[in-house]
Amino acid sequence: MPAIVGFLIALGVAFCQNRKRSFSEKMEDVTHSMGDSNVMIMCLVFVMAGGFSGAVQAAGGVDSTVNFSLSILPPSVAVAGLFIIGCFISTAMGTSVGTIAALAPIAVGISDKTGIAGALCIGAVVSGAMFGDNLSFISDTTIAACNGQGCEMKDKFKANFFIVLPAAIITVLIFWLATRNMSFQLEENLNYSLWEVLPYMVVLLGALIGINVFVVLISGIVISLIVGVSMGHIALSEMFQVVGSGVTSMYDITVISIIVACIVSLVKEHGGIQFILNLIKSNINGRRGAEFGIALLALFVDACTANNTVAIVMTGPIAKEISEEFDVDPRRSASLLDMFTSVGQGIIPYGAQLLSAATLTGLTPLQIIPNLYYPLLMGVCGILAIIFLPQSRKTTTN
């Protein structure tokens, strides 16, 4: 079943509940939620991110970025390098599935030429893809988590990055130790242009220094079009088409986000969110317990929906209530939502990431899962951070 159909059914069920309230009252709740500023900002950012993705891909930025990264890798760190490249590209692109689509053919080529297990190579790619899915400034998960919890993306990035950095370092070491005695030489010519890599660098650096996300994405789109036209990859008559195709690719998640906001508004009015809050609170003791509650809720909902962005949108209001009740820093609650939905999304065999990786490589998701070190280590680091790195709203500055 398409995800949007499932959520429309859920919305219909929500409308049928609570007969004490009239249909018009429920419609008022729904329309008010649809027009919420956070929901609209999130949807606009989704659209802008899609436009950038379409423009930069048409301009040759994906191929150049991949080839540039591979051209500077020593042979002995091929698989570890795939993970590092995946981290960089997914952070720049903001999409794990797009990263997997770009790197999976390279991973298969390296496996064929070196004898390294294909599952290990693609496991490195998926692991790197989930790194950026969690941290990228233009990832829909980051956008949803930050808007839902009321924090700045750069602040969430800083809080999130230092929690997952040990997981990334350990993952690099694992892949390096597994393949340190391997050697290979790619026969194909890895052509790249630093000019074509420029849009990614502008978006990444602009986001890191705190420039407004809309300004960053618009700049990325404009620079991508200039590069694409000047390099001959995009015809002047096709400029708006490539941007439009990227925007269209984000329609599903945009509409789903609006429908989920409608469902949440009715569930809240019907007392459902309060019921969940009471259930979680009854098992929470202090700020640390609240953080565990947010993490487990995010992981569970992602396993049910198989979409980490949708899971964040659905659990966001509950997480915000919990964080306000137990004085959890918004940066921490946003990080936990993003991390633990990414943990779930990175290891469930029916998620888009593993399904696309399996389709592109001829493997099965269950063959890839044992090599997904980073998502599992990210979960371990998240748990350790909750236990040993308590963070209070009172100790932070805005």
mmCIF file of C-alpha atoms in Angstrom:
data_model
loop_
_atom_site.group_PDB
_atom_site.id
_atom_site.type_symbol
_atom_site.label_atom_id
_atom_site.label_comp_id
_atom_site.label_asym_id
_atom_site.label_seq_id
_atom_site.Cartn_x
_atom_site.Cartn_y
_atom_site.Cartn_z
ATOM 1 C CA MET A 1 0.000 0.000 0.000
ATOM 2 C CA PRO A 2 1.354 3.476 -0.817
ATOM 3 C CA ALA A 3 2.153 5.357 2.376
ATOM 4 C CA ILE A 4 -0.206 8.229 1.542
ATOM 5 C CA VAL A 5 -3.146 5.790 1.256
ATOM 6 C CA GLY A 6 -2.389 4.360 4.680
ATOM 7 C CA PHE A 7 -2.337 7.802 6.252
ATOM 8 C CA LEU A 8 -5.560 8.820 4.495
ATOM 9 C CA ILE A 9 -7.232 5.748 5.977
ATOM 10 C CA ALA A 10 -5.893 6.739 9.394
ATOM 11 C CA LEU A 11 -7.257 10.259 8.892
ATOM 12 C CA GLY A 12 -10.645 8.797 8.008
ATOM 13 C CA VAL A 13 -10.629 6.712 11.180
ATOM 14 C CA ALA A 14 -9.750 9.807 13.213
ATOM 15 C CA PHE A 15 -12.719 11.652 11.713
ATOM 16 C CA CYS A 16 -15.029 8.802 12.733
ATOM 17 C CA GLN A 17 -13.948 8.925 16.376
ATOM 18 C CA ASN A 18 -15.271 11.132 19.175
ATOM 19 C CA ARG A 19 -18.896 11.647 18.192
ATOM 20 C CA LYS A 20 -19.259 14.397 20.805
ATOM 21 C CA ARG A 21 -17.583 16.755 18.361
ATOM 22 C CA SER A 22 -19.190 17.697 15.061
ATOM 23 C CA PHE A 23 -17.633 17.126 11.639
ATOM 24 C CA SER A 24 -17.239 20.881 11.131
ATOM 25 C CA GLU A 25 -15.339 21.186 14.418
ATOM 26 C CA LYS A 26 -13.002 18.416 13.337
ATOM 27 C CA MET A 27 -12.502 20.096 9.954
ATOM 28 C CA GLU A 28 -11.592 23.306 11.761
ATOM 29 C CA ASP A 29 -8.972 21.416 13.790
ATOM 30 C CA VAL A 30 -7.562 19.854 10.632
ATOM 31 C CA THR A 31 -7.383 23.058 8.591
ATOM 32 C CA HIS A 32 -5.818 24.939 11.489
ATOM 33 C CA SER A 33 -3.134 22.252 11.764
ATOM 34 C CA MET A 34 -2.518 22.286 7.994
ATOM 35 C CA GLY A 35 -1.801 26.013 8.142
ATOM 36 C CA ASP A 36 0.535 25.762 11.129
ATOM 37 C CA SER A 37 3.703 27.767 10.477
ATOM 38 C CA ASN A 38 6.017 24.877 11.394
ATOM 39 C CA VAL A 39 4.236 22.531 8.990
ATOM 40 C CA MET A 40 4.333 25.063 6.159
ATOM 41 C CA ILE A 41 7.999 25.939 6.721
ATOM 42 C CA MET A 42 8.870 22.247 6.710
ATOM 43 C CA CYS A 43 6.969 21.681 3.455
ATOM 44 C CA LEU A 44 8.603 24.686 1.791
ATOM 45 C CA VAL A 45 12.038 23.431 2.768
ATOM 46 C CA PHE A 46 11.179 20.000 1.358
ATOM 47 C CA VAL A 47 10.251 21.654 -1.944
ATOM 48 C CA MET A 48 13.430 23.752 -2.027
ATOM 49 C CA ALA A 49 15.608 20.746 -1.167
ATOM 50 C CA GLY A 50 13.992 18.799 -4.004
ATOM 51 C CA GLY A 51 14.657 21.653 -6.414
ATOM 52 C CA PHE A 52 18.321 21.725 -5.436
ATOM 53 C CA SER A 53 18.632 17.954 -5.746
ATOM 54 C CA GLY A 54 17.171 18.015 -9.257
ATOM 55 C CA ALA A 55 19.346 20.918 -10.401
ATOM 56 C CA VAL A 56 22.639 19.642 -9.001
ATOM 57 C CA GLN A 57 22.107 16.139 -10.357
ATOM 58 C CA ALA A 58 21.357 17.477 -13.830
ATOM 59 C CA ALA A 59 24.469 19.662 -13.599
ATOM 60 C CA GLY A 60 26.671 16.600 -13.114
ATOM 61 C CA GLY A 61 27.400 17.324 -9.469
ATOM 62 C CA VAL A 62 26.658 13.795 -8.247
ATOM 63 C CA ASP A 63 29.007 12.049 -10.690
ATOM 64 C CA SER A 64 31.793 14.572 -10.169
ATOM 65 C CA THR A 65 31.539 14.388 -6.389
ATOM 66 C CA VAL A 66 31.642 10.587 -6.426
ATOM 67 C CA ASN A 67 34.522 10.415 -8.913
ATOM 68 C CA PHE A 68 36.535 13.094 -7.117
ATOM 69 C CA SER A 69 36.203 11.251 -3.834
ATOM 70 C CA LEU A 70 37.182 7.895 -5.336
ATOM 71 C CA SER A 71 40.158 9.345 -7.194
ATOM 72 C CA ILE A 72 41.886 10.390 -3.985
ATOM 73 C CA LEU A 73 41.391 7.104 -2.082
ATOM 74 C CA PRO A 74 44.320 4.731 -1.462
ATOM 75 C CA PRO A 75 43.442 1.161 -2.547
ATOM 76 C CA SER A 76 43.912 -0.261 0.955
ATOM 77 C CA VAL A 77 41.014 1.770 2.339
ATOM 78 C CA ALA A 78 38.493 1.136 -0.425
ATOM 79 C CA VAL A 79 35.583 -0.020 1.738
ATOM 80 C CA ALA A 80 36.324 2.420 4.554
ATOM 81 C CA GLY A 81 36.560 5.051 1.826
ATOM 82 C CA LEU A 82 33.129 4.098 0.509
ATOM 83 C CA PHE A 83 31.752 4.764 3.978
ATOM 84 C CA ILE A 84 33.522 8.126 4.206
ATOM 85 C CA ILE A 85 32.368 9.118 0.721
ATOM 86 C CA GLY A 86 28.848 8.060 1.627
ATOM 87 C CA CYS A 87 29.031 10.256 4.734
ATOM 88 C CA PHE A 88 30.130 13.267 2.714
ATOM 89 C CA ILE A 89 27.710 12.824 -0.174
ATOM 90 C CA SER A 90 24.684 12.084 1.994
ATOM 91 C CA THR A 91 25.488 15.098 4.182
ATOM 92 C CA ALA A 92 25.744 17.272 1.084
ATOM 93 C CA MET A 93 22.745 15.772 -0.732
ATOM 94 C CA GLY A 94 20.476 15.329 2.271
ATOM 95 C CA THR A 95 19.150 11.995 0.994
ATOM 96 C CA SER A 96 20.221 8.496 1.957
ATOM 97 C CA VAL A 97 18.394 6.826 -0.931
ATOM 98 C CA GLY A 98 20.022 9.217 -3.417
ATOM 99 C CA THR A 99 23.431 8.458 -1.941
ATOM 100 C CA ILE A 100 22.841 4.723 -2.222
ATOM 101 C CA ALA A 101 21.721 5.114 -5.830
ATOM 102 C CA ALA A 102 24.893 7.081 -6.639
ATOM 103 C CA LEU A 103 27.388 4.821 -4.859
ATOM 104 C CA ALA A 104 25.903 1.326 -5.187
ATOM 105 C CA PRO A 105 27.231 0.814 -8.754
ATOM 106 C CA ILE A 106 30.703 1.862 -7.582
ATOM 107 C CA ALA A 107 30.470 -0.535 -4.637
ATOM 108 C CA VAL A 108 29.546 -3.378 -6.990
ATOM 109 C CA GLY A 109 32.497 -2.501 -9.262
ATOM 110 C CA ILE A 110 34.945 -2.511 -6.366
ATOM 111 C CA SER A 111 33.571 -5.851 -5.188
ATOM 112 C CA ASP A 112 33.907 -7.402 -8.644
ATOM 113 C CA LYS A 113 37.492 -6.177 -9.156
ATOM 114 C CA THR A 114 38.857 -6.950 -5.703
ATOM 115 C CA GLY A 115 36.951 -9.993 -4.505
ATOM 116 C CA ILE A 116 35.709 -8.103 -1.445
ATOM 117 C CA ALA A 117 32.258 -9.334 -0.461
ATOM 118 C CA GLY A 118 29.566 -7.301 -2.168
ATOM 119 C CA ALA A 119 27.496 -7.220 1.025
ATOM 120 C CA LEU A 120 30.413 -5.599 2.862
ATOM 121 C CA CYS A 121 30.870 -2.934 0.182
ATOM 122 C CA ILE A 122 27.194 -2.039 0.001
ATOM 123 C CA GLY A 123 27.006 -2.165 3.807
ATOM 124 C CA ALA A 124 29.603 0.611 3.862
ATOM 125 C CA VAL A 125 27.557 2.633 1.387
ATOM 126 C CA VAL A 126 24.307 2.263 3.342
ATOM 127 C CA SER A 127 26.094 3.083 6.593
ATOM 128 C CA GLY A 128 27.537 6.252 5.101
ATOM 129 C CA ALA A 129 24.149 7.158 3.657
ATOM 130 C CA MET A 130 22.536 6.957 7.102
ATOM 131 C CA PHE A 131 25.252 9.231 8.533
ATOM 132 C CA GLY A 132 24.162 12.094 6.304
ATOM 133 C CA ASP A 133 20.473 11.227 6.563
ATOM 134 C CA ASN A 134 20.834 11.913 10.268
ATOM 135 C CA LEU A 135 23.060 15.013 10.101
ATOM 136 C CA SER A 136 22.556 16.811 6.787
ATOM 137 C CA PHE A 137 21.136 20.327 6.961
ATOM 138 C CA ILE A 138 18.930 19.650 3.941
ATOM 139 C CA SER A 139 17.790 16.187 4.998
ATOM 140 C CA ASP A 140 14.027 16.017 5.492
ATOM 141 C CA THR A 141 14.626 14.259 8.821
ATOM 142 C CA THR A 142 16.730 17.145 10.140
ATOM 143 C CA ILE A 143 14.202 19.673 8.885
ATOM 144 C CA ALA A 144 11.301 17.812 10.495
ATOM 145 C CA ALA A 145 13.125 17.233 13.798
ATOM 146 C CA CYS A 146 14.321 20.829 14.193
ATOM 147 C CA ASN A 147 11.011 22.428 13.226
ATOM 148 C CA GLY A 148 9.081 20.034 15.447
ATOM 149 C CA GLN A 149 11.246 20.649 18.509
ATOM 150 C CA GLY A 150 11.866 24.359 17.968
ATOM 151 C CA CYS A 151 15.651 24.508 17.593
ATOM 152 C CA GLU A 152 18.109 25.772 15.002
ATOM 153 C CA MET A 153 19.590 23.277 12.549
ATOM 154 C CA LYS A 154 23.168 24.308 13.298
ATOM 155 C CA ASP A 155 22.592 23.820 17.043
ATOM 156 C CA LYS A 156 21.045 20.406 16.501
ATOM 157 C CA PHE A 157 23.957 19.488 14.205
ATOM 158 C CA LYS A 158 26.535 20.333 16.868
ATOM 159 C CA ALA A 159 24.706 18.389 19.570
ATOM 160 C CA ASN A 160 24.055 15.437 17.252
ATOM 161 C CA PHE A 161 27.497 15.328 15.608
ATOM 162 C CA PHE A 162 29.512 14.808 18.779
ATOM 163 C CA ILE A 163 27.225 11.966 19.857
ATOM 164 C CA VAL A 164 27.589 10.010 16.596
ATOM 165 C CA LEU A 165 31.243 10.871 15.852
ATOM 166 C CA PRO A 166 32.593 7.917 17.892
ATOM 167 C CA ALA A 167 30.263 5.588 15.958
ATOM 168 C CA ALA A 168 31.601 6.918 12.645
ATOM 169 C CA ILE A 169 35.242 6.557 13.756
ATOM 170 C CA ILE A 170 34.711 2.986 14.983
ATOM 171 C CA THR A 171 32.909 2.114 11.741
ATOM 172 C CA VAL A 172 35.866 3.389 9.680
ATOM 173 C CA LEU A 173 38.224 1.260 11.775
ATOM 174 C CA ILE A 174 36.053 -1.850 11.365
ATOM 175 C CA PHE A 175 35.904 -1.493 7.580
ATOM 176 C CA TRP A 176 39.637 -0.738 7.396
ATOM 177 C CA LEU A 177 40.585 -3.758 9.509
ATOM 178 C CA ALA A 178 38.347 -5.994 7.403
ATOM 179 C CA THR A 179 39.986 -4.960 4.113
ATOM 180 C CA ARG A 180 43.421 -3.536 4.977
ATOM 181 C CA ASN A 181 45.265 -6.233 3.020
ATOM 182 C CA MET A 182 43.196 -5.789 -0.141
ATOM 183 C CA SER A 183 44.469 -3.983 -3.225
ATOM 184 C CA PHE A 184 42.811 -2.938 -6.485
ATOM 185 C CA GLN A 185 43.053 -0.498 -9.351
ATOM 186 C CA LEU A 186 40.034 0.928 -11.136
ATOM 187 C CA GLU A 187 40.424 0.628 -14.888
ATOM 188 C CA GLU A 188 37.814 3.238 -15.781
ATOM 189 C CA ASN A 189 38.687 6.915 -15.991
ATOM 190 C CA LEU A 190 37.148 8.766 -13.067
ATOM 191 C CA ASN A 191 36.454 12.122 -14.683
ATOM 192 C CA TYR A 192 35.398 14.949 -12.427
ATOM 193 C CA SER A 193 35.256 18.714 -12.323
ATOM 194 C CA LEU A 194 35.706 20.703 -9.124
ATOM 195 C CA TRP A 195 33.454 23.312 -10.727
ATOM 196 C CA GLU A 196 30.647 20.731 -10.688
ATOM 197 C CA VAL A 197 31.341 19.931 -7.024
ATOM 198 C CA LEU A 198 30.970 23.632 -6.123
ATOM 199 C CA PRO A 199 27.152 23.614 -5.525
ATOM 200 C CA TYR A 200 27.493 20.904 -2.891
ATOM 201 C CA MET A 201 30.277 22.801 -1.153
ATOM 202 C CA VAL A 202 28.269 26.036 -1.141
ATOM 203 C CA VAL A 203 25.238 24.324 0.394
ATOM 204 C CA LEU A 204 27.294 22.446 2.978
ATOM 205 C CA LEU A 205 29.430 25.409 4.040
ATOM 206 C CA GLY A 206 26.509 27.843 3.989
ATOM 207 C CA ALA A 207 24.480 25.588 6.259
ATOM 208 C CA LEU A 208 27.439 25.015 8.600
ATOM 209 C CA ILE A 209 27.984 28.738 9.188
ATOM 210 C CA GLY A 210 24.313 29.273 9.943
ATOM 211 C CA ILE A 211 22.927 30.969 6.819
ATOM 212 C CA ASN A 212 19.143 30.660 6.535
ATOM 213 C CA VAL A 213 18.235 27.329 4.952
ATOM 214 C CA PHE A 214 16.091 28.970 2.264
ATOM 215 C CA VAL A 215 18.958 31.249 1.241
ATOM 216 C CA VAL A 216 21.333 28.287 1.182
ATOM 217 C CA LEU A 217 19.061 26.158 -0.983
ATOM 218 C CA ILE A 218 18.183 28.967 -3.392
ATOM 219 C CA SER A 219 21.901 29.713 -3.756
ATOM 220 C CA GLY A 220 22.570 26.033 -4.410
ATOM 221 C CA ILE A 221 19.881 25.900 -7.108
ATOM 222 C CA VAL A 222 21.167 29.042 -8.855
ATOM 223 C CA ILE A 223 24.809 27.920 -8.759
ATOM 224 C CA SER A 224 23.845 24.429 -9.980
ATOM 225 C CA LEU A 225 21.998 25.906 -12.954
ATOM 226 C CA ILE A 226 24.902 28.224 -13.780
ATOM 227 C CA VAL A 227 27.356 25.311 -13.600
ATOM 228 C CA GLY A 228 25.089 23.012 -15.582
ATOM 229 C CA VAL A 229 24.521 25.514 -18.369
ATOM 230 C CA SER A 230 28.165 26.623 -18.557
ATOM 231 C CA MET A 231 29.378 23.001 -18.669
ATOM 232 C CA GLY A 232 26.829 22.046 -21.307
ATOM 233 C CA HIS A 233 24.933 19.581 -19.111
ATOM 234 C CA ILE A 234 21.733 21.647 -19.002
ATOM 235 C CA ALA A 235 20.192 23.461 -21.949
ATOM 236 C CA LEU A 236 18.776 26.906 -21.252
ATOM 237 C CA SER A 237 15.343 25.625 -22.222
ATOM 238 C CA GLU A 238 15.592 22.802 -19.646
ATOM 239 C CA MET A 239 16.607 24.826 -16.584
ATOM 240 C CA PHE A 240 13.156 25.024 -15.069
ATOM 241 C CA GLN A 241 12.354 21.437 -15.978
ATOM 242 C CA VAL A 242 15.241 19.973 -13.973
ATOM 243 C CA VAL A 243 14.295 22.067 -10.952
ATOM 244 C CA GLY A 244 10.663 21.091 -11.384
ATOM 245 C CA SER A 245 11.460 17.391 -11.548
ATOM 246 C CA GLY A 246 13.351 17.681 -8.266
ATOM 247 C CA VAL A 247 10.456 19.506 -6.641
ATOM 248 C CA THR A 248 8.041 16.850 -7.898
ATOM 249 C CA SER A 249 10.132 14.126 -6.256
ATOM 250 C CA MET A 250 9.333 15.703 -2.877
ATOM 251 C CA TYR A 251 5.565 15.787 -3.361
ATOM 252 C CA ASP A 252 4.941 12.512 -1.529
ATOM 253 C CA ILE A 253 6.742 13.440 1.674
ATOM 254 C CA THR A 254 5.256 16.962 1.560
ATOM 255 C CA VAL A 255 1.673 15.720 1.267
ATOM 256 C CA ILE A 256 2.290 12.993 3.845
ATOM 257 C CA SER A 257 3.617 15.600 6.285
ATOM 258 C CA ILE A 258 0.433 17.660 5.880
ATOM 259 C CA ILE A 259 -1.825 14.609 6.314
ATOM 260 C CA VAL A 260 0.147 13.492 9.382
ATOM 261 C CA ALA A 261 -0.266 16.972 10.885
ATOM 262 C CA CYS A 262 -4.028 16.608 10.347
ATOM 263 C CA ILE A 263 -4.068 13.193 12.021
ATOM 264 C CA VAL A 264 -2.024 14.455 14.965
ATOM 265 C CA SER A 265 -4.385 17.420 15.439
ATOM 266 C CA LEU A 266 -7.421 15.131 15.691
ATOM 267 C CA VAL A 267 -5.620 12.605 17.863
ATOM 268 C CA LYS A 268 -4.616 15.450 20.173
ATOM 269 C CA GLU A 269 -8.151 16.845 20.381
ATOM 270 C CA HIS A 270 -9.513 13.345 21.037
ATOM 271 C CA GLY A 271 -7.075 12.849 23.929
ATOM 272 C CA GLY A 272 -4.832 10.330 22.174
ATOM 273 C CA ILE A 273 -1.591 12.238 22.620
ATOM 274 C CA GLN A 274 -2.358 12.855 26.276
ATOM 275 C CA PHE A 275 -3.002 9.126 26.684
ATOM 276 C CA ILE A 276 0.382 8.306 25.139
ATOM 277 C CA LEU A 277 2.045 10.982 27.266
ATOM 278 C CA ASN A 278 0.505 9.587 30.418
ATOM 279 C CA LEU A 279 1.552 6.070 29.420
ATOM 280 C CA ILE A 280 5.140 7.160 28.787
ATOM 281 C CA LYS A 281 5.281 9.429 31.827
ATOM 282 C CA SER A 282 4.146 6.609 34.070
ATOM 283 C CA ASN A 283 7.360 4.811 33.129
ATOM 284 C CA ILE A 284 9.618 7.889 33.162
ATOM 285 C CA ASN A 285 11.664 8.990 36.112
ATOM 286 C CA GLY A 286 13.496 12.246 35.460
ATOM 287 C CA ARG A 287 15.198 13.756 32.435
ATOM 288 C CA ARG A 288 17.191 10.646 31.574
ATOM 289 C CA GLY A 289 14.030 8.551 31.539
ATOM 290 C CA ALA A 290 12.367 11.169 29.329
ATOM 291 C CA GLU A 291 15.201 10.932 26.817
ATOM 292 C CA PHE A 292 14.937 7.132 26.785
ATOM 293 C CA GLY A 293 11.194 7.487 26.240
ATOM 294 C CA ILE A 294 11.702 9.789 23.242
ATOM 295 C CA ALA A 295 14.341 7.467 21.761
ATOM 296 C CA LEU A 296 12.261 4.302 22.128
ATOM 297 C CA LEU A 297 9.123 5.996 20.815
ATOM 298 C CA ALA A 298 10.991 7.229 17.718
ATOM 299 C CA LEU A 299 12.499 3.796 17.060
ATOM 300 C CA PHE A 300 9.154 2.014 17.474
ATOM 301 C CA VAL A 301 7.211 4.362 15.197
ATOM 302 C CA ASP A 302 9.888 4.143 12.499
ATOM 303 C CA ALA A 303 9.686 0.353 12.602
ATOM 304 C CA CYS A 304 5.921 0.672 12.082
ATOM 305 C CA THR A 305 5.992 3.282 9.308
ATOM 306 C CA ALA A 306 9.279 2.347 7.551
ATOM 307 C CA ASN A 307 9.902 6.055 6.967
ATOM 308 C CA ASN A 308 12.062 8.044 9.377
ATOM 309 C CA THR A 309 10.735 11.428 8.278
ATOM 310 C CA VAL A 310 7.139 10.341 8.787
ATOM 311 C CA ALA A 311 8.099 8.828 12.146
ATOM 312 C CA ILE A 312 9.637 12.139 13.237
ATOM 313 C CA VAL A 313 6.588 14.102 12.113
ATOM 314 C CA MET A 314 4.295 11.724 14.001
ATOM 315 C CA THR A 315 6.316 11.546 17.227
ATOM 316 C CA GLY A 316 7.428 15.195 17.194
ATOM 317 C CA PRO A 317 4.453 16.630 19.128
ATOM 318 C CA ILE A 318 4.708 13.909 21.777
ATOM 319 C CA ALA A 319 8.477 14.351 22.075
ATOM 320 C CA LYS A 320 8.026 18.105 22.468
ATOM 321 C CA GLU A 321 5.504 17.603 25.260
ATOM 322 C CA ILE A 322 7.855 15.206 27.036
ATOM 323 C CA SER A 323 10.865 17.500 26.617
ATOM 324 C CA GLU A 324 8.964 20.476 28.027
ATOM 325 C CA GLU A 325 7.630 18.434 30.939
ATOM 326 C CA PHE A 326 11.015 17.013 31.918
ATOM 327 C CA ASP A 327 13.247 19.930 30.895
ATOM 328 C CA VAL A 328 14.986 18.191 27.985
ATOM 329 C CA ASP A 329 16.933 20.551 25.727
ATOM 330 C CA PRO A 330 15.202 20.926 22.312
ATOM 331 C CA ARG A 331 18.548 20.219 20.627
ATOM 332 C CA ARG A 332 18.771 16.924 22.484
ATOM 333 C CA SER A 333 15.179 15.881 21.765
ATOM 334 C CA ALA A 334 15.632 16.739 18.057
ATOM 335 C CA SER A 335 18.889 14.759 17.988
ATOM 336 C CA LEU A 336 17.305 11.743 19.659
ATOM 337 C CA LEU A 337 14.364 11.761 17.258
ATOM 338 C CA ASP A 338 16.664 11.974 14.247
ATOM 339 C CA MET A 339 19.198 9.442 15.523
ATOM 340 C CA PHE A 340 16.862 6.682 16.601
ATOM 341 C CA THR A 341 14.585 6.910 13.582
ATOM 342 C CA SER A 342 17.766 6.680 11.468
ATOM 343 C CA VAL A 343 18.869 3.655 13.493
ATOM 344 C CA GLY A 344 15.583 1.939 12.747
ATOM 345 C CA GLN A 345 15.493 3.022 9.110
ATOM 346 C CA GLY A 346 19.065 1.845 8.572
ATOM 347 C CA ILE A 347 18.444 -1.739 9.682
ATOM 348 C CA ILE A 348 14.833 -2.650 8.880
ATOM 349 C CA PRO A 349 14.833 -4.924 5.805
ATOM 350 C CA TYR A 350 11.630 -3.349 4.416
ATOM 351 C CA GLY A 351 12.872 0.256 4.477
ATOM 352 C CA ALA A 352 13.521 2.204 1.284
ATOM 353 C CA GLN A 353 17.273 2.290 1.942
ATOM 354 C CA LEU A 354 17.871 -1.453 2.121
ATOM 355 C CA LEU A 355 15.310 -2.247 -0.548
ATOM 356 C CA SER A 356 16.983 0.135 -2.998
ATOM 357 C CA ALA A 357 20.443 -1.164 -2.079
ATOM 358 C CA ALA A 358 19.300 -4.737 -2.642
ATOM 359 C CA THR A 359 17.661 -3.876 -5.964
ATOM 360 C CA LEU A 360 20.773 -2.122 -7.251
ATOM 361 C CA THR A 361 23.188 -4.878 -6.247
ATOM 362 C CA GLY A 362 21.267 -8.129 -6.620
ATOM 363 C CA LEU A 363 21.667 -8.882 -2.927
ATOM 364 C CA THR A 364 18.936 -9.364 -0.356
ATOM 365 C CA PRO A 365 18.409 -6.985 2.588
ATOM 366 C CA LEU A 366 19.193 -9.802 5.012
ATOM 367 C CA GLN A 367 22.613 -10.271 3.375
ATOM 368 C CA ILE A 368 23.409 -6.580 3.859
ATOM 369 C CA ILE A 369 22.176 -6.152 7.448
ATOM 370 C CA PRO A 370 25.149 -7.920 9.178
ATOM 371 C CA ASN A 371 27.466 -5.300 7.638
ATOM 372 C CA LEU A 372 25.515 -2.238 8.778
ATOM 373 C CA TYR A 373 27.865 -1.312 11.584
ATOM 374 C CA TYR A 374 27.190 2.403 11.701
ATOM 375 C CA PRO A 375 23.422 2.387 12.368
ATOM 376 C CA LEU A 376 23.894 -0.068 15.219
ATOM 377 C CA LEU A 377 26.836 1.855 16.675
ATOM 378 C CA MET A 378 24.853 5.093 16.332
ATOM 379 C CA GLY A 379 22.164 3.548 18.519
ATOM 380 C CA VAL A 380 24.768 2.459 21.077
ATOM 381 C CA CYS A 381 26.287 5.958 21.160
ATOM 382 C CA GLY A 382 22.825 7.461 21.556
ATOM 383 C CA ILE A 383 22.115 5.245 24.559
ATOM 384 C CA LEU A 384 25.506 6.041 26.117
ATOM 385 C CA ALA A 385 24.866 9.764 25.606
ATOM 386 C CA ILE A 386 21.564 9.499 27.450
ATOM 387 C CA ILE A 387 23.235 7.684 30.343
ATOM 388 C CA PHE A 388 26.468 9.662 30.652
ATOM 389 C CA LEU A 389 25.837 13.026 28.952
ATOM 390 C CA PRO A 390 22.736 14.584 30.504
ATOM 391 C CA GLN A 391 21.817 17.909 28.933
ATOM 392 C CA SER A 392 19.452 20.376 30.564
ATOM 393 C CA ARG A 393 17.536 23.176 28.902
ATOM 394 C CA LYS A 394 18.681 25.380 31.766
ATOM 395 C CA THR A 395 22.362 25.001 30.886
ATOM 396 C CA THR A 396 21.983 26.045 27.255
ATOM 397 C CA THR A 397 22.077 29.463 25.660
ATOM 398 C CA ASN A 398 20.227 30.625 22.580
#
